[in-house]
């Protein structure tokens, strides 16, 4: 009789009953699911695999088929995804160059053998016994990210997945097995990474930006050679020197990673972290004869930031924020040096009055940049309060202006004059209370 088995979380008892009606058991595994369970973390994804069945069997029970490459089915009540057990054989290049066999005689062990990491190659039966043909439990105890088999190199996306797992579990002591890292380097040299679609790259990259330790994700990619292929504009920053009086860490690539660490401390917003990742890409284009100075790197970086956003197909809002941070982060840092009319112009360019939430995100990204420097991680970023105070000082009395009958250009001129006057008073008052904050 064909079988199905149930995944480890026992909160899906309704599926147990459905499995009984099918006369099968349901098996589950997923994106680090067993590692998540063993480490006491929240389960986010549950993958179900059906063993010993055909597409017709599931369709007859009311499941709805989705996906073209191999059969995946949605449960008629829960909409949970179920995939038939399958094996894969490489027949071309890239992520999609596989032939799949999902016949009823594919065993669970054979299905698990195609997984990327041993900690992902485990499943659980109804009796709570663990199916672990690849030593996943041992590697889990050793905090080791190890590939299942040499077939790891058949899927270039696994380089990004392993880097993301390394970031996700870094704070829990996990490390990449040396032999697995060697295969990641091999894949980076093979040309297979160039076959990945922008959607697949962005999916992994955006998930890493939203998760813990995004700096580790990009550090791993840099070390194995993948970042130079997938995000060369950032990879080129490593080894580029900066002035030690501003950047004790000196290396621009290291500064980028330190800034990502600070961004993680300050926010969970992946769009802000994306802007921090790209804020200094212009320094990779600084002429070598003027190093370690980087005058004008903000303007040099803007075409790169645009190109990256378009190539990765990042959300429009993310691209816009990254451009603002790339262009204006230095002006944000030297806020008290700006004249009132310059402050007003910057607030206008940042569209602060119409987009106050984005303006706050801009300030957070700039703070991450300022703190992403060796020994300065806990510095007071007074500029945030300064800019927020300047923004508050520019609020105008619209009822009073409307009462004067002003319209069109006259109204715009009156608003600008009032804002400039209030900014002048604000700046003078601030400098009197706190001259040249350090």
PDB file of N, CA and C in Angstrom, residues 6-39:
ATOM      1  N   UNK A   6       3.614  12.098   8.341  1.00  0.00           N
ATOM      2  CA  UNK A   6       3.314  13.424   8.862  1.00  0.00           C
ATOM      3  C   UNK A   6       4.586  14.109   9.341  1.00  0.00           C
ATOM      4  N   UNK A   7       4.631  15.427   9.226  1.00  0.00           N
ATOM      5  CA  UNK A   7       5.813  16.141   9.674  1.00  0.00           C
ATOM      6  C   UNK A   7       5.834  16.244  11.186  1.00  0.00           C
ATOM      7  N   UNK A   8       6.966  16.696  11.696  1.00  0.00           N
ATOM      8  CA  UNK A   8       7.204  16.642  13.122  1.00  0.00           C
ATOM      9  C   UNK A   8       6.230  17.469  13.965  1.00  0.00           C
ATOM     10  N   UNK A   9       5.890  18.710  13.617  1.00  0.00           N
ATOM     11  CA  UNK A   9       4.973  19.476  14.455  1.00  0.00           C
ATOM     12  C   UNK A   9       3.630  18.769  14.586  1.00  0.00           C
ATOM     13  N   UNK A  10       3.150  18.610  15.807  1.00  0.00           N
ATOM     14  CA  UNK A  10       1.943  17.831  16.014  1.00  0.00           C
ATOM     15  C   UNK A  10       0.690  18.699  16.015  1.00  0.00           C
ATOM     16  N   UNK A  11       0.820  19.951  15.593  1.00  0.00           N
ATOM     17  CA  UNK A  11      -0.334  20.834  15.590  1.00  0.00           C
ATOM     18  C   UNK A  11      -1.187  20.671  14.348  1.00  0.00           C
ATOM     19  N   UNK A  12      -0.997  19.599  13.596  1.00  0.00           N
ATOM     20  CA  UNK A  12      -1.730  19.398  12.350  1.00  0.00           C
ATOM     21  C   UNK A  12      -2.535  18.112  12.425  1.00  0.00           C
ATOM     22  N   UNK A  13      -3.275  17.937  13.517  1.00  0.00           N
ATOM     23  CA  UNK A  13      -4.003  16.686  13.708  1.00  0.00           C
ATOM     24  C   UNK A  13      -5.048  16.452  12.631  1.00  0.00           C
ATOM     25  N   UNK A  14      -5.578  17.535  12.052  1.00  0.00           N
ATOM     26  CA  UNK A  14      -6.566  17.358  10.977  1.00  0.00           C
ATOM     27  C   UNK A  14      -5.955  16.605   9.808  1.00  0.00           C
ATOM     28  N   UNK A  15      -4.666  16.824   9.564  1.00  0.00           N
ATOM     29  CA  UNK A  15      -4.007  16.122   8.478  1.00  0.00           C
ATOM     30  C   UNK A  15      -3.805  14.656   8.831  1.00  0.00           C
ATOM     31  N   UNK A  16      -3.638  14.357  10.128  1.00  0.00           N
ATOM     32  CA  UNK A  16      -3.551  12.965  10.530  1.00  0.00           C
ATOM     33  C   UNK A  16      -4.828  12.227  10.137  1.00  0.00           C
ATOM     34  N   UNK A  17      -5.961  12.858  10.394  1.00  0.00           N
ATOM     35  CA  UNK A  17      -7.240  12.205  10.068  1.00  0.00           C
ATOM     36  C   UNK A  17      -7.370  12.021   8.565  1.00  0.00           C
ATOM     37  N   UNK A  18      -6.924  13.050   7.799  1.00  0.00           N
ATOM     38  CA  UNK A  18      -6.992  12.920   6.352  1.00  0.00           C
ATOM     39  C   UNK A  18      -6.059  11.815   5.873  1.00  0.00           C
ATOM     40  N   UNK A  19      -4.885  11.731   6.510  1.00  0.00           N
ATOM     41  CA  UNK A  19      -3.965  10.670   6.146  1.00  0.00           C
ATOM     42  C   UNK A  19      -4.565   9.297   6.393  1.00  0.00           C
ATOM     43  N   UNK A  20      -5.324   9.154   7.467  1.00  0.00           N
ATOM     44  CA  UNK A  20      -5.959   7.869   7.759  1.00  0.00           C
ATOM     45  C   UNK A  20      -6.977   7.524   6.678  1.00  0.00           C
ATOM     46  N   UNK A  21      -7.695   8.534   6.204  1.00  0.00           N
ATOM     47  CA  UNK A  21      -8.678   8.273   5.152  1.00  0.00           C
ATOM     48  C   UNK A  21      -8.001   7.821   3.867  1.00  0.00           C
ATOM     49  N   UNK A  22      -6.801   8.356   3.632  1.00  0.00           N
ATOM     50  CA  UNK A  22      -6.073   7.939   2.440  1.00  0.00           C
ATOM     51  C   UNK A  22      -5.460   6.558   2.617  1.00  0.00           C
ATOM     52  N   UNK A  23      -5.381   6.106   3.862  1.00  0.00           N
ATOM     53  CA  UNK A  23      -4.718   4.849   4.138  1.00  0.00           C
ATOM     54  C   UNK A  23      -3.209   4.979   4.027  1.00  0.00           C
ATOM     55  N   UNK A  24      -2.685   6.197   4.256  1.00  0.00           N
ATOM     56  CA  UNK A  24      -1.262   6.452   4.117  1.00  0.00           C
ATOM     57  C   UNK A  24      -0.792   7.299   5.272  1.00  0.00           C
ATOM     58  N   UNK A  25       0.496   7.511   5.340  1.00  0.00           N
ATOM     59  CA  UNK A  25       1.061   8.418   6.322  1.00  0.00           C
ATOM     60  C   UNK A  25       1.677   9.618   5.607  1.00  0.00           C
ATOM     61  N   UNK A  26       1.848  10.687   6.340  1.00  0.00           N
ATOM     62  CA  UNK A  26       2.380  11.917   5.762  1.00  0.00           C
ATOM     63  C   UNK A  26       3.740  12.225   6.358  1.00  0.00           C
ATOM     64  N   UNK A  27       4.687  12.564   5.525  1.00  0.00           N
ATOM     65  CA  UNK A  27       6.043  12.861   5.964  1.00  0.00           C
ATOM     66  C   UNK A  27       6.348  14.328   5.795  1.00  0.00           C
ATOM     67  N   UNK A  28       7.095  14.905   6.748  1.00  0.00           N
ATOM     68  CA  UNK A  28       7.429  16.323   6.640  1.00  0.00           C
ATOM     69  C   UNK A  28       8.893  16.609   6.890  1.00  0.00           C
ATOM     70  N   UNK A  29       9.388  17.604   6.223  1.00  0.00           N
ATOM     71  CA  UNK A  29      10.715  18.156   6.438  1.00  0.00           C
ATOM     72  C   UNK A  29      10.666  19.529   5.824  1.00  0.00           C
ATOM     73  N   UNK A  30      11.745  20.302   5.900  1.00  0.00           N
ATOM     74  CA  UNK A  30      11.632  21.629   5.309  1.00  0.00           C
ATOM     75  C   UNK A  30      12.874  22.478   5.480  1.00  0.00           C
ATOM     76  N   UNK A  31      12.673  23.797   5.390  1.00  0.00           N
ATOM     77  CA  UNK A  31      13.744  24.773   5.342  1.00  0.00           C
ATOM     78  C   UNK A  31      14.371  24.921   6.724  1.00  0.00           C
ATOM     79  N   UNK A  32      15.177  23.932   7.109  1.00  0.00           N
ATOM     80  CA  UNK A  32      15.783  23.965   8.432  1.00  0.00           C
ATOM     81  C   UNK A  32      14.818  23.612   9.532  1.00  0.00           C
ATOM     82  N   UNK A  33      13.711  22.926   9.184  1.00  0.00           N
ATOM     83  CA  UNK A  33      12.651  22.686  10.160  1.00  0.00           C
ATOM     84  C   UNK A  33      13.147  21.916  11.371  1.00  0.00           C
ATOM     85  N   UNK A  34      13.911  20.856  11.152  1.00  0.00           N
ATOM     86  CA  UNK A  34      14.363  20.058  12.288  1.00  0.00           C
ATOM     87  C   UNK A  34      15.352  20.824  13.139  1.00  0.00           C
ATOM     88  N   UNK A  35      16.204  21.620  12.502  1.00  0.00           N
ATOM     89  CA  UNK A  35      17.106  22.464  13.278  1.00  0.00           C
ATOM     90  C   UNK A  35      16.307  23.450  14.116  1.00  0.00           C
ATOM     91  N   UNK A  36      15.281  24.030  13.521  1.00  0.00           N
ATOM     92  CA  UNK A  36      14.438  24.985  14.232  1.00  0.00           C
ATOM     93  C   UNK A  36      13.780  24.331  15.438  1.00  0.00           C
ATOM     94  N   UNK A  37      13.254  23.117  15.252  1.00  0.00           N
ATOM     95  CA  UNK A  37      12.583  22.431  16.350  1.00  0.00           C
ATOM     96  C   UNK A  37      13.564  22.067  17.460  1.00  0.00           C
ATOM     97  N   UNK A  38      14.698  21.482  17.094  1.00  0.00           N
ATOM     98  CA  UNK A  38      15.665  21.068  18.094  1.00  0.00           C
ATOM     99  C   UNK A  38      16.220  22.263  18.866  1.00  0.00           C
ATOM    100  N   UNK A  39      16.312  23.417  18.231  1.00  0.00           N
ATOM    101  CA  UNK A  39      16.890  24.580  18.872  1.00  0.00           C
ATOM    102  C   UNK A  39      15.850  25.417  19.601  1.00  0.00           C
TER     103      UNK A  39
END
